[in-house]
Short mmCIF file of C-alpha atoms (C1' of nucleotides) in Angstrom, two decimals:
data_model
loop_
_atom_site.label_atom_id
_atom_site.label_comp_id
_atom_site.label_asym_id
_atom_site.label_seq_id
_atom_site.Cartn_x
_atom_site.Cartn_y
_atom_site.Cartn_z
CA UNK A 1 -23.70 83.91 18.51
CA UNK A 2 -25.91 81.96 20.86
CA UNK A 3 -24.42 78.80 22.28
CA UNK A 4 -27.59 77.68 24.03
CA UNK A 5 -28.37 74.66 21.90
CA UNK A 6 -24.93 73.06 21.98
CA UNK A 7 -24.90 69.30 22.19
CA UNK A 8 -22.28 69.42 24.90
CA UNK A 9 -24.16 71.57 27.39
CA UNK A 10 -26.78 70.51 29.89
CA UNK A 11 -29.90 72.61 30.42
CA UNK A 12 -28.72 73.61 33.87
CA UNK A 13 -25.89 75.54 32.31
CA UNK A 14 -28.12 77.11 29.70
CA UNK A 15 -30.41 78.52 32.38
CA UNK A 16 -27.53 80.22 34.18
CA UNK A 17 -27.33 84.02 34.19
CA UNK A 18 -25.37 85.27 31.21
CA UNK A 19 -22.56 86.74 33.26
CA UNK A 20 -21.90 83.54 35.12
CA UNK A 21 -21.88 81.54 31.92
CA UNK A 22 -19.40 83.93 30.40
CA UNK A 23 -17.15 83.83 33.41
CA UNK A 24 -17.10 80.05 33.42
CA UNK A 25 -16.31 79.80 29.73
CA UNK A 26 -13.71 82.51 30.05
CA UNK A 27 -11.84 80.67 32.77
CA UNK A 28 -12.15 77.38 30.91
CA UNK A 29 -10.82 78.90 27.69
CA UNK A 30 -7.97 80.40 29.62
CA UNK A 31 -7.08 77.07 31.20
CA UNK A 32 -7.27 75.09 27.97
CA UNK A 33 -5.31 77.66 26.03
CA UNK A 34 -2.57 77.75 28.63
CA UNK A 35 -2.25 74.06 29.32
CA UNK A 36 -3.73 72.17 26.40
CA UNK A 37 -6.39 69.56 26.90
CA UNK A 38 -4.41 67.01 28.87
CA UNK A 39 -2.78 69.29 31.40
CA UNK A 40 -5.81 71.50 31.88
CA UNK A 41 -7.21 70.93 35.37
CA UNK A 42 -10.84 71.09 36.38
CA UNK A 43 -9.72 71.58 39.95
CA UNK A 44 -7.81 74.68 38.98
CA UNK A 45 -10.78 76.04 37.05
CA UNK A 46 -13.23 75.70 39.90
CA UNK A 47 -10.61 77.09 42.24
CA UNK A 48 -10.35 80.25 40.17
CA UNK A 49 -14.10 80.41 39.66
CA UNK A 50 -14.94 79.90 43.32
CA UNK A 51 -17.59 77.30 42.51
CA UNK A 52 -17.88 73.63 43.38
CA UNK A 53 -16.27 71.03 41.19
CA UNK A 54 -19.52 69.13 40.93
CA UNK A 55 -21.11 72.10 39.21
CA UNK A 56 -18.83 71.81 36.20
CA UNK A 57 -19.89 68.22 35.75
CA UNK A 58 -23.50 69.21 36.24
CA UNK A 59 -23.10 71.77 33.46
CA UNK A 60 -21.08 69.78 30.96
CA UNK A 61 -21.03 66.17 32.05
CA UNK A 62 -17.33 65.71 31.40
CA UNK A 63 -14.09 67.50 30.71
CA UNK A 64 -14.32 66.42 27.09
CA UNK A 65 -17.75 67.94 26.65
CA UNK A 66 -16.54 71.19 28.12
CA UNK A 67 -13.67 71.20 25.66
CA UNK A 68 -15.88 70.39 22.72
CA UNK A 69 -18.32 73.09 23.64
CA UNK A 70 -15.56 75.63 23.65
CA UNK A 71 -14.22 74.31 20.40
CA UNK A 72 -17.64 74.56 18.83
CA UNK A 73 -17.77 78.15 19.93
CA UNK A 74 -14.33 78.78 18.47
CA UNK A 75 -15.24 77.25 15.12
CA UNK A 76 -18.30 79.47 14.95
CA UNK A 77 -16.17 82.54 15.57
CA UNK A 78 -13.74 81.58 12.83
CA UNK A 79 -16.50 80.89 10.36
CA UNK A 80 -18.12 84.20 11.06
CA UNK A 81 -14.85 86.04 10.63
CA UNK A 82 -14.07 84.34 7.33
CA UNK A 83 -17.56 84.92 6.01
CA UNK A 84 -17.27 88.63 6.70
CA UNK A 85 -13.96 88.98 4.94
CA UNK A 86 -15.18 87.02 1.98
CA UNK A 87 -18.30 89.08 1.64
CA UNK A 88 -16.44 92.32 2.29
CA UNK A 89 -13.94 91.74 -0.51
CA UNK A 90 -16.33 90.35 -3.11
CA UNK A 91 -15.20 91.25 -6.60
CA UNK A 92 -11.88 92.74 -5.56
CA UNK A 93 -8.54 91.82 -7.03
CA UNK A 94 -7.43 88.31 -6.10
CA UNK A 95 -4.19 89.33 -4.39
CA UNK A 96 -5.92 92.11 -2.51
CA UNK A 97 -8.40 89.60 -1.20
CA UNK A 98 -5.56 87.38 -0.18
CA UNK A 99 -3.82 90.17 1.68
CA UNK A 100 -7.01 91.18 3.42
CA UNK A 101 -7.74 87.59 4.39
CA UNK A 102 -4.36 87.28 5.99
CA UNK A 103 -4.79 90.61 7.71
CA UNK A 104 -8.14 89.39 9.01
CA UNK A 105 -6.41 86.32 10.40
CA UNK A 106 -4.04 88.56 12.32
CA UNK A 107 -6.94 90.60 13.65
CA UNK A 108 -8.72 87.47 14.72
CA UNK A 109 -5.72 86.25 16.64
CA UNK A 110 -5.24 89.63 18.26
CA UNK A 111 -8.84 89.59 19.34
CA UNK A 112 -9.05 85.94 20.37
CA UNK A 113 -5.50 84.91 21.12
CA UNK A 114 -6.49 82.14 23.47
CA UNK A 115 -8.76 80.52 20.94
CA UNK A 116 -5.98 80.32 18.42
CA UNK A 117 -3.76 78.79 21.09
CA UNK A 118 -6.33 76.09 21.74
CA UNK A 119 -6.47 75.30 18.06
CA UNK A 120 -2.69 75.08 17.73
CA UNK A 121 -2.36 72.82 20.72
CA UNK A 122 -4.93 70.44 19.33
CA UNK A 123 -3.41 70.38 15.86
CA UNK A 124 -0.91 67.58 16.24
CA UNK A 125 -2.20 65.84 19.36
CA UNK A 126 -4.04 63.19 17.48
CA UNK A 127 -4.44 60.99 20.51
CA UNK A 128 -7.77 62.11 21.76
CA UNK A 129 -10.79 61.04 19.76
CA UNK A 130 -12.81 63.44 17.65
CA UNK A 131 -9.62 65.34 16.84
CA UNK A 132 -10.20 64.05 13.33
CA UNK A 133 -13.67 65.58 13.31
CA UNK A 134 -12.53 68.86 14.77
CA UNK A 135 -9.66 69.14 12.33
CA UNK A 136 -11.80 68.09 9.41
CA UNK A 137 -14.29 70.83 10.13
CA UNK A 138 -11.65 73.51 10.31
CA UNK A 139 -9.48 72.44 7.42
CA UNK A 140 -12.36 71.74 5.11
CA UNK A 141 -13.73 75.15 5.84
CA UNK A 142 -10.41 76.69 5.01
CA UNK A 143 -10.61 74.97 1.66
CA UNK A 144 -14.20 75.97 1.15
CA UNK A 145 -13.02 79.49 1.75
CA UNK A 146 -10.01 79.53 -0.54
CA UNK A 147 -11.25 77.47 -3.46
CA UNK A 148 -13.96 79.82 -4.71
CA UNK A 149 -11.67 82.81 -4.35
CA UNK A 150 -9.04 81.04 -6.40
CA UNK A 151 -11.54 80.04 -9.06
CA UNK A 152 -12.78 83.58 -9.33
CA UNK A 153 -9.20 84.72 -9.69
CA UNK A 154 -8.69 82.33 -12.58
CA UNK A 155 -11.98 83.31 -14.18
CA UNK A 156 -11.05 86.98 -13.97
CA UNK A 157 -7.72 86.34 -15.63
CA UNK A 158 -5.60 87.42 -12.67
CA UNK A 159 -4.26 83.90 -12.14
CA UNK A 160 -2.70 81.67 -14.79
CA UNK A 161 -5.46 79.77 -16.49
CA UNK A 162 -3.65 76.44 -16.21
CA UNK A 163 -3.50 76.84 -12.41
CA UNK A 164 -4.51 73.74 -10.48
CA UNK A 165 -7.01 75.10 -7.94
CA UNK A 166 -6.36 72.28 -5.50
CA UNK A 167 -2.64 72.87 -5.56
CA UNK A 168 -3.14 76.59 -5.24
CA UNK A 169 -5.40 76.09 -2.24
CA UNK A 170 -2.84 73.88 -0.57
CA UNK A 171 -0.10 76.34 -1.32
CA UNK A 172 -1.94 79.34 0.01
CA UNK A 173 -3.13 77.46 3.04
CA UNK A 174 0.47 76.60 3.82
CA UNK A 175 1.73 80.16 3.53
CA UNK A 176 -1.17 81.86 5.31
CA UNK A 177 -1.23 79.36 8.14
CA UNK A 178 2.48 79.64 8.69
CA UNK A 179 2.29 83.39 8.68
CA UNK A 180 -0.22 83.28 11.51
CA UNK A 181 1.77 80.71 13.41
CA UNK A 182 4.89 82.81 13.05
CA UNK A 183 3.01 85.78 14.39
CA UNK A 184 2.10 84.10 17.63
CA UNK A 185 4.63 81.34 18.22
CA UNK A 186 8.27 82.08 18.76
CA UNK A 187 10.93 80.76 16.42
CA UNK A 188 8.51 80.03 13.60
CA UNK A 189 9.28 83.16 11.62
CA UNK A 190 12.66 82.15 10.21
CA UNK A 191 14.13 85.40 11.37
CA UNK A 192 11.57 87.53 9.56
CA UNK A 193 10.61 89.25 12.79
CA UNK A 194 6.95 88.29 12.58
CA UNK A 195 6.63 87.08 16.14
CA UNK A 196 4.29 89.48 17.94
CA UNK A 197 5.19 92.11 15.40
CA UNK A 198 3.41 95.45 15.35
CA UNK A 199 0.80 96.53 12.85
CA UNK A 200 3.28 98.25 10.54
CA UNK A 201 5.66 95.32 10.30
CA UNK A 202 2.83 92.85 9.74
CA UNK A 203 1.35 94.94 7.00
CA UNK A 204 4.67 95.21 5.22
CA UNK A 205 5.34 91.51 5.49
CA UNK A 206 1.90 90.58 4.25
CA UNK A 207 2.58 92.69 1.20
CA UNK A 208 5.93 90.98 0.66
CA UNK A 209 4.49 87.53 1.04
CA UNK A 210 1.66 88.15 -1.35
CA UNK A 211 4.10 89.52 -3.89
CA UNK A 212 6.05 86.34 -3.64
CA UNK A 213 2.91 84.28 -4.12
CA UNK A 214 2.12 86.39 -7.12
CA UNK A 215 5.43 86.33 -8.93
CA UNK A 216 7.31 83.38 -7.57
CA UNK A 217 11.03 83.38 -6.91
CA UNK A 218 12.55 82.77 -10.32
CA UNK A 219 14.46 85.47 -12.13
CA UNK A 220 13.11 86.80 -15.40
CA UNK A 221 9.46 87.28 -14.48
CA UNK A 222 7.46 90.49 -14.62
CA UNK A 223 8.43 93.25 -12.17
CA UNK A 224 6.83 93.52 -8.74
CA UNK A 225 3.54 95.38 -8.71
CA UNK A 226 2.43 98.13 -6.40
CA UNK A 227 -1.24 97.28 -6.30
CA UNK A 228 -1.29 95.38 -3.04
CA UNK A 229 0.63 98.05 -1.19
CA UNK A 230 -1.67 100.77 -2.44
CA UNK A 231 -4.89 99.05 -1.60
CA UNK A 232 -3.77 98.07 1.87
CA UNK A 233 -2.96 101.62 2.83
CA UNK A 234 -6.62 102.58 2.82
CA UNK A 235 -7.63 100.47 5.70
CA UNK A 236 -4.94 101.36 8.25
CA UNK B 1 25.85 58.19 15.54
CA UNK B 2 27.05 57.40 19.02
CA UNK B 3 24.79 58.63 21.80
CA UNK B 4 27.15 57.63 24.60
CA UNK B 5 28.19 61.07 25.73
CA UNK B 6 24.72 62.58 25.99
CA UNK B 7 24.18 64.93 28.91
CA UNK B 8 20.91 63.24 29.72
CA UNK B 9 22.19 59.71 30.17
CA UNK B 10 23.82 58.16 33.17
CA UNK B 11 26.87 55.93 32.79
CA UNK B 12 24.83 52.92 33.85
CA UNK B 13 22.83 53.21 30.67
CA UNK B 14 25.89 53.76 28.51
CA UNK B 15 27.43 50.53 29.75
CA UNK B 16 24.35 48.50 28.80
CA UNK B 17 24.60 46.00 25.93
CA UNK B 18 23.77 47.65 22.64
CA UNK B 19 20.64 45.60 22.02
CA UNK B 20 19.11 46.44 25.34
CA UNK B 21 19.81 50.13 24.88
CA UNK B 22 18.22 50.04 21.48
CA UNK B 23 15.15 48.24 22.77
CA UNK B 24 14.68 50.74 25.57
CA UNK B 25 15.01 53.73 23.28
CA UNK B 26 12.76 52.09 20.75
CA UNK B 27 9.97 51.57 23.24
CA UNK B 28 10.43 55.07 24.63
CA UNK B 29 10.31 56.64 21.17
CA UNK B 30 7.21 54.66 20.44
CA UNK B 31 5.52 55.82 23.61
CA UNK B 32 6.43 59.48 23.17
CA UNK B 33 5.45 59.49 19.51
CA UNK B 34 2.08 57.94 20.26
CA UNK B 35 1.16 59.91 23.33
CA UNK B 36 3.21 63.07 23.36
CA UNK B 37 5.27 64.05 26.36
CA UNK B 38 2.50 64.56 28.89
CA UNK B 39 0.48 61.43 28.28
CA UNK B 40 3.46 59.18 27.80
CA UNK B 41 3.69 56.81 30.74
CA UNK B 42 6.87 55.42 32.25
CA UNK B 43 4.78 52.62 33.75
CA UNK B 44 3.62 51.58 30.32
CA UNK B 45 7.16 51.65 28.97
CA UNK B 46 8.61 49.42 31.66
CA UNK B 47 5.58 47.16 31.32
CA UNK B 48 6.33 46.63 27.64
CA UNK B 49 10.05 46.34 28.26
CA UNK B 50 9.71 43.88 31.11
CA UNK B 51 12.15 45.81 33.28
CA UNK B 52 11.75 47.56 36.61
CA UNK B 53 10.57 51.12 36.76
CA UNK B 54 13.52 52.07 38.92
CA UNK B 55 15.87 51.14 36.11
CA UNK B 56 14.58 53.88 33.85
CA UNK B 57 15.31 56.42 36.55
CA UNK B 58 18.68 54.86 37.11
CA UNK B 59 19.43 55.28 33.40
CA UNK B 60 18.01 58.73 32.79
CA UNK B 61 17.22 60.31 36.14
CA UNK B 62 13.85 61.65 35.04
CA UNK B 63 11.19 61.47 32.38
CA UNK B 64 12.36 64.81 31.04
CA UNK B 65 15.92 63.60 30.61
CA UNK B 66 14.72 60.56 28.74
CA UNK B 67 12.72 62.80 26.46
CA UNK B 68 15.61 65.18 25.91
CA UNK B 69 17.95 62.35 25.15
CA UNK B 70 15.62 61.08 22.47
CA UNK B 71 15.16 64.55 21.11
CA UNK B 72 18.89 65.05 20.94
CA UNK B 73 19.14 61.85 18.99
CA UNK B 74 16.39 63.02 16.65
CA UNK B 75 18.05 66.36 16.02
CA UNK B 76 21.29 64.59 15.16
CA UNK B 77 19.46 62.42 12.63
CA UNK B 78 17.85 65.43 11.00
CA UNK B 79 21.12 67.32 10.82
CA UNK B 80 22.85 64.38 9.24
CA UNK B 81 20.11 63.97 6.69
CA UNK B 82 20.14 67.65 5.74
CA UNK B 83 23.91 67.75 5.50
CA UNK B 84 23.90 64.87 3.08
CA UNK B 85 21.30 66.41 0.81
CA UNK B 86 23.08 69.72 0.84
CA UNK B 87 26.41 68.18 0.00
CA UNK B 88 24.86 65.83 -2.55
CA UNK B 89 23.25 68.65 -4.53
CA UNK B 90 26.08 71.16 -4.38
CA UNK B 91 26.14 73.30 -7.47
CA UNK B 92 22.89 72.01 -8.92
CA UNK B 93 20.02 74.20 -10.05
CA UNK B 94 18.26 75.93 -7.19
CA UNK B 95 14.85 74.46 -7.85
CA UNK B 96 16.28 71.00 -8.30
CA UNK B 97 17.94 71.32 -4.93
CA UNK B 98 14.65 72.42 -3.47
CA UNK B 99 12.82 69.45 -4.92
CA UNK B 100 15.46 67.05 -3.71
CA UNK B 101 15.41 68.58 -0.24
CA UNK B 102 11.69 68.06 -0.03
CA UNK B 103 12.04 64.54 -1.32
CA UNK B 104 14.68 63.92 1.32
CA UNK B 105 12.23 65.13 3.94
CA UNK B 106 9.72 62.58 2.77
CA UNK B 107 12.34 59.84 2.88
CA UNK B 108 13.30 60.86 6.37
CA UNK B 109 9.72 60.65 7.57
CA UNK B 110 9.22 57.30 5.90
CA UNK B 111 12.31 56.02 7.62
CA UNK B 112 11.72 57.63 11.02
CA UNK B 113 7.99 58.29 11.20
CA UNK B 114 7.86 58.25 14.98
CA UNK B 115 10.58 60.84 15.31
CA UNK B 116 8.67 63.24 13.13
CA UNK B 117 5.58 62.60 15.24
CA UNK B 118 7.48 63.52 18.38
CA UNK B 119 8.58 66.75 16.77
CA UNK B 120 5.07 67.66 15.66
CA UNK B 121 3.59 66.98 19.07
CA UNK B 122 6.15 69.18 20.72
CA UNK B 123 5.68 72.03 18.24
CA UNK B 124 2.80 73.86 19.84
CA UNK B 125 2.83 72.48 23.39
CA UNK B 126 4.81 75.34 24.79
CA UNK B 127 3.98 74.48 28.35
CA UNK B 128 6.98 72.49 29.30
CA UNK B 129 10.25 74.35 29.64
CA UNK B 130 13.06 73.93 27.16
CA UNK B 131 10.51 73.74 24.36
CA UNK B 132 11.91 77.10 23.37
CA UNK B 133 15.40 75.66 23.25
CA UNK B 134 14.36 72.57 21.35
CA UNK B 135 12.39 74.58 18.82
CA UNK B 136 15.13 77.15 18.47
CA UNK B 137 17.67 74.49 17.61
CA UNK B 138 15.48 72.94 14.95
CA UNK B 139 14.16 76.10 13.36
CA UNK B 140 17.51 77.81 13.31
CA UNK B 141 18.98 74.81 11.65
CA UNK B 142 16.29 74.89 9.03
CA UNK B 143 17.26 78.47 8.31
CA UNK B 144 20.94 77.70 8.30
CA UNK B 145 20.11 75.11 5.69
CA UNK B 146 17.96 77.22 3.42
CA UNK B 147 19.69 80.56 3.56
CA UNK B 148 22.94 79.59 1.82
CA UNK B 149 21.06 77.68 -0.84
CA UNK B 150 18.92 80.72 -1.52
CA UNK B 151 21.92 82.99 -1.64
CA UNK B 152 23.65 80.71 -4.09
CA UNK B 153 20.50 80.72 -6.20
CA UNK B 154 20.54 84.49 -6.30
CA UNK B 155 24.26 84.60 -7.06
CA UNK B 156 23.79 82.17 -9.93
CA UNK B 157 21.02 84.27 -11.41
CA UNK B 158 18.30 81.65 -11.01
CA UNK B 159 16.44 83.76 -8.49
CA UNK B 160 15.41 87.37 -8.87
CA UNK B 161 18.25 89.54 -7.71
CA UNK B 162 16.01 91.74 -5.59
CA UNK B 163 14.83 88.71 -3.63
CA UNK B 164 14.83 89.15 0.15
CA UNK B 165 16.66 86.06 1.39
CA UNK B 166 14.95 86.18 4.77
CA UNK B 167 11.52 86.33 3.22
CA UNK B 168 12.39 83.58 0.80
CA UNK B 169 13.59 81.37 3.65
CA UNK B 170 10.39 81.94 5.55
CA UNK B 171 8.33 81.26 2.47
CA UNK B 172 10.10 78.04 1.57
CA UNK B 173 10.09 76.87 5.15
CA UNK B 174 6.34 77.34 5.21
CA UNK B 175 5.69 75.40 2.05
CA UNK B 176 8.16 72.57 2.69
CA UNK B 177 7.06 72.11 6.26
CA UNK B 178 3.42 72.01 5.33
CA UNK B 179 4.11 69.53 2.60
CA UNK B 180 5.65 67.15 5.11
CA UNK B 181 2.86 67.71 7.59
CA UNK B 182 0.28 67.00 4.93
CA UNK B 183 2.08 63.81 4.07
CA UNK B 184 1.78 62.38 7.53
CA UNK B 185 -1.15 64.11 9.23
CA UNK B 186 -4.68 63.69 7.97
CA UNK B 187 -6.70 66.66 6.75
CA UNK B 188 -3.69 68.90 6.28
CA UNK B 189 -3.43 68.43 2.53
CA UNK B 190 -6.34 70.60 1.44
CA UNK B 191 -7.67 67.79 -0.71
CA UNK B 192 -4.40 67.41 -2.61
CA UNK B 193 -4.20 63.73 -1.68
CA UNK B 194 -0.80 64.03 -0.03
CA UNK B 195 -1.68 62.16 3.13
CA UNK B 196 0.32 58.92 3.11
CA UNK B 197 0.56 59.19 -0.66
CA UNK B 198 2.71 56.79 -2.65
CA UNK B 199 6.05 57.60 -4.24
CA UNK B 200 4.60 58.52 -7.61
CA UNK B 201 2.03 60.94 -6.27
CA UNK B 202 4.54 62.59 -3.96
CA UNK B 203 7.04 63.06 -6.75
CA UNK B 204 4.43 64.65 -8.98
CA UNK B 205 3.22 66.97 -6.26
CA UNK B 206 6.71 68.03 -5.33
CA UNK B 207 7.25 69.00 -8.92
CA UNK B 208 3.98 70.97 -8.95
CA UNK B 209 4.79 72.77 -5.75
CA UNK B 210 8.26 73.75 -6.83
CA UNK B 211 6.87 75.07 -10.10
CA UNK B 212 4.51 77.24 -8.12
CA UNK B 213 7.34 78.52 -6.00
CA UNK B 214 9.25 79.27 -9.16
CA UNK B 215 6.62 81.08 -11.15
CA UNK B 216 4.04 82.25 -8.68
CA UNK B 217 0.34 82.27 -9.36
CA UNK B 218 -0.21 85.39 -11.40
CA UNK B 219 -1.12 85.23 -15.06
CA UNK B 220 1.27 86.59 -17.64
CA UNK B 221 4.53 85.11 -16.38
CA UNK B 222 6.90 82.82 -18.26
CA UNK B 223 5.65 79.31 -19.11
CA UNK B 224 6.21 76.36 -16.79
CA UNK B 225 9.57 74.69 -17.20
CA UNK B 226 10.31 71.00 -17.53
CA UNK B 227 13.65 70.98 -15.80
CA UNK B 228 12.48 69.84 -12.39
CA UNK B 229 10.44 66.98 -13.82
CA UNK B 230 13.35 65.76 -15.92
CA UNK B 231 15.93 65.87 -13.22
CA UNK B 232 13.73 64.08 -10.70
CA UNK B 233 13.21 61.10 -12.96
CA UNK B 234 16.81 60.01 -12.59
CA UNK B 235 16.67 59.15 -8.99
CA UNK B 236 13.50 57.02 -8.89
"C1'" DC C 1 35.53 30.78 46.94
"C1'" DG C 2 34.51 35.25 49.33
"C1'" DA C 3 34.30 40.14 49.26
"C1'" DT C 4 33.08 44.11 47.25
"C1'" DA C 5 31.07 46.99 43.86
"C1'" DA C 6 27.42 47.77 40.54
"C1'" DA C 7 22.98 47.22 38.83
"C1'" DA C 8 18.12 45.65 38.97
"C1'" DT C 9 14.02 45.52 41.49
"C1'" DG C 10 9.27 46.71 42.89
"C1'" DA C 11 6.80 48.10 46.98
"C1'" DC C 12 5.89 52.42 48.30
"C1'" DC C 13 5.13 57.53 48.36
"C1'" DA C 14 2.84 62.02 47.92
"C1'" DG C 15 0.27 64.38 44.84
"C1'" DG C 16 -2.86 65.02 41.28
"C1'" DT C 17 -6.63 63.49 38.13
"C1'" DG C 18 -11.56 63.17 36.30
"C1'" DG C 19 -15.65 61.93 38.13
"C1'" DT C 20 -19.57 60.78 41.74
"C1'" DC C 21 -23.25 61.49 44.88
"C1'" DA C 22 -25.53 62.08 49.31
"C1'" DT C 23 -26.58 66.19 51.36
"C1'" DA C 24 -27.50 71.02 51.86
"C1'" DA C 25 -29.04 75.29 50.06
"C1'" DT C 26 -32.10 77.69 47.17
"C1'" DA C 27 -35.96 78.90 44.16
"C1'" DG C 28 -40.68 78.58 42.56
"C1'" DG C 29 -45.45 77.87 43.01
"C1'" DG C 30 -49.66 77.03 45.53
"C1'" DC D 1 -45.39 79.60 54.73
"C1'" DC D 2 -44.63 75.13 53.29
"C1'" DC D 3 -43.65 71.74 50.00
"C1'" DT D 4 -41.32 70.33 46.05
"C1'" DA D 5 -38.08 70.49 42.38
"C1'" DT D 6 -33.97 72.30 41.03
"C1'" DT D 7 -29.23 73.50 41.75
"C1'" DA D 8 -24.90 73.89 44.39
"C1'" DT D 9 -21.65 71.65 47.18
"C1'" DG D 10 -17.31 69.36 48.50
"C1'" DA D 11 -15.93 65.13 50.73
"C1'" DC D 12 -14.83 61.15 48.68
"C1'" DC D 13 -13.49 57.53 45.16
"C1'" DA D 14 -10.53 54.71 42.31
"C1'" DC D 15 -6.91 55.39 39.53
"C1'" DC D 16 -2.66 56.89 37.72
"C1'" DT D 17 1.44 59.68 37.74
"C1'" DG D 18 6.63 60.54 38.22
"C1'" DG D 19 9.83 59.47 41.46
"C1'" DT D 20 12.37 57.08 45.61
"C1'" DC D 21 15.14 53.76 47.95
"C1'" DA D 22 16.02 49.81 50.91
"C1'" DT D 23 16.78 45.41 49.49
"C1'" DT D 24 18.22 41.80 46.46
"C1'" DT D 25 20.49 40.14 42.55
"C1'" DT D 26 24.31 40.10 39.53
"C1'" DA D 27 28.94 41.00 37.94
"C1'" DT D 28 33.92 41.84 39.00
"C1'" DC D 29 38.14 40.63 40.77
"C1'" DG D 30 41.67 38.93 43.96
#
DNA sequence: CGATAAAATGACCAGGTGGTCATAATAGGG
DNA sequence: CCCTATTATGACCACCTGGTCATTTTATCG
């Protein structure tokens, strides 16, 4: 996870001792996650860091570059996390994979809550340039992640064979994303109690949600299965 | 749709000629929708309006009040729109109601695109106070809207009787919301082509999505129905 | 008309912003 | 130890912000 060769960092920063680099990025991430891009203040950062303001501009050139560098870092973390889940669930049942992917999302947010905050705050602030690029990268990756899993599910006969993979990807993206949002933003959970819920509650709700994805809401379908619940128990 | 008695408006503004009031609110809505709350500039507004800066503060007291007033207005519009759809689909099939609700959302956004933008930009910028209140109002209303419809669907036997209404509300909220977001924010549609799509495409995709909500994704369920498609044709 | 009340105005304010750059401190090499 | 190149520094800049308020303009009414 080296960030040395980032396009947004000047060599001066690269040569810094590791600890100092980490501290700087940590404070910057904290500031951006708390305030969003616009309200984040370089003055406040250097105040907390105890370094000169000029140094930040020596390291990154501009506020925007600093933000992009952090974003780049964040994207790398997400990609790595998704890759691991994908590889770690290869060949498993489609709905199990789905449940584990969602669970992994929750873990990621627990581990890097500030990074998820930064992402959320950027989501609908289309004003600043490159948002399109940033968003494109993330969303496209989410599709690149889901599509193959869906297609495998169809190939294996777990999903209806007439399933439109694009529609399914959109649908799953919607539900998974909202689940994560509900977990860490108040009033997004429609009273389900997802907001900052504990492990147990999350696990149960993931199971419920996946069941609903599986069977839909209409009456007259097949009965609810127990497979997701069973397989999730193992990893707690 | 009178806004006269708003808590955020001073009498001086109320007494203004209707046209001037409209123009002021129009410019303010435009500014907030483009820039979000933080970046929106009172200077720019009065520049475009050709009035003195002091006047805005005479009318609203503060930037925040102006924003709240507009938000209040927006919430009223949404409530009205939802009420109409609900009343206008009373007694119809659950999934038809769902499709029509989503369609109504699209109409609303087409008619008031800037208001939806304001809402989106506020969504995850939790910095400024009262965001909690604003969000609470909107989300709770969304639940108040969906819950009864779901319960009627269960009572009528269209939905599985063991359906958890809270979970269903969350689930539908997730899908409907994302559908609207994908319609008006780039890269949110997972390649489905929803972004600024035309009437025909939207209608088709609504149908597809509702079918997926109905039947789920698993193989072996009942075949897709034609009822939603048929009933939607009538209103085009 | 004149007097009074109400509304519009814009110069002005303090505070904050991202960003700069001459200068000072430090590090590295001979 | 000195000289040079690199890095750190913070005073300073122009700019913009939301907000104020004394003053002027406009409307109201007798």
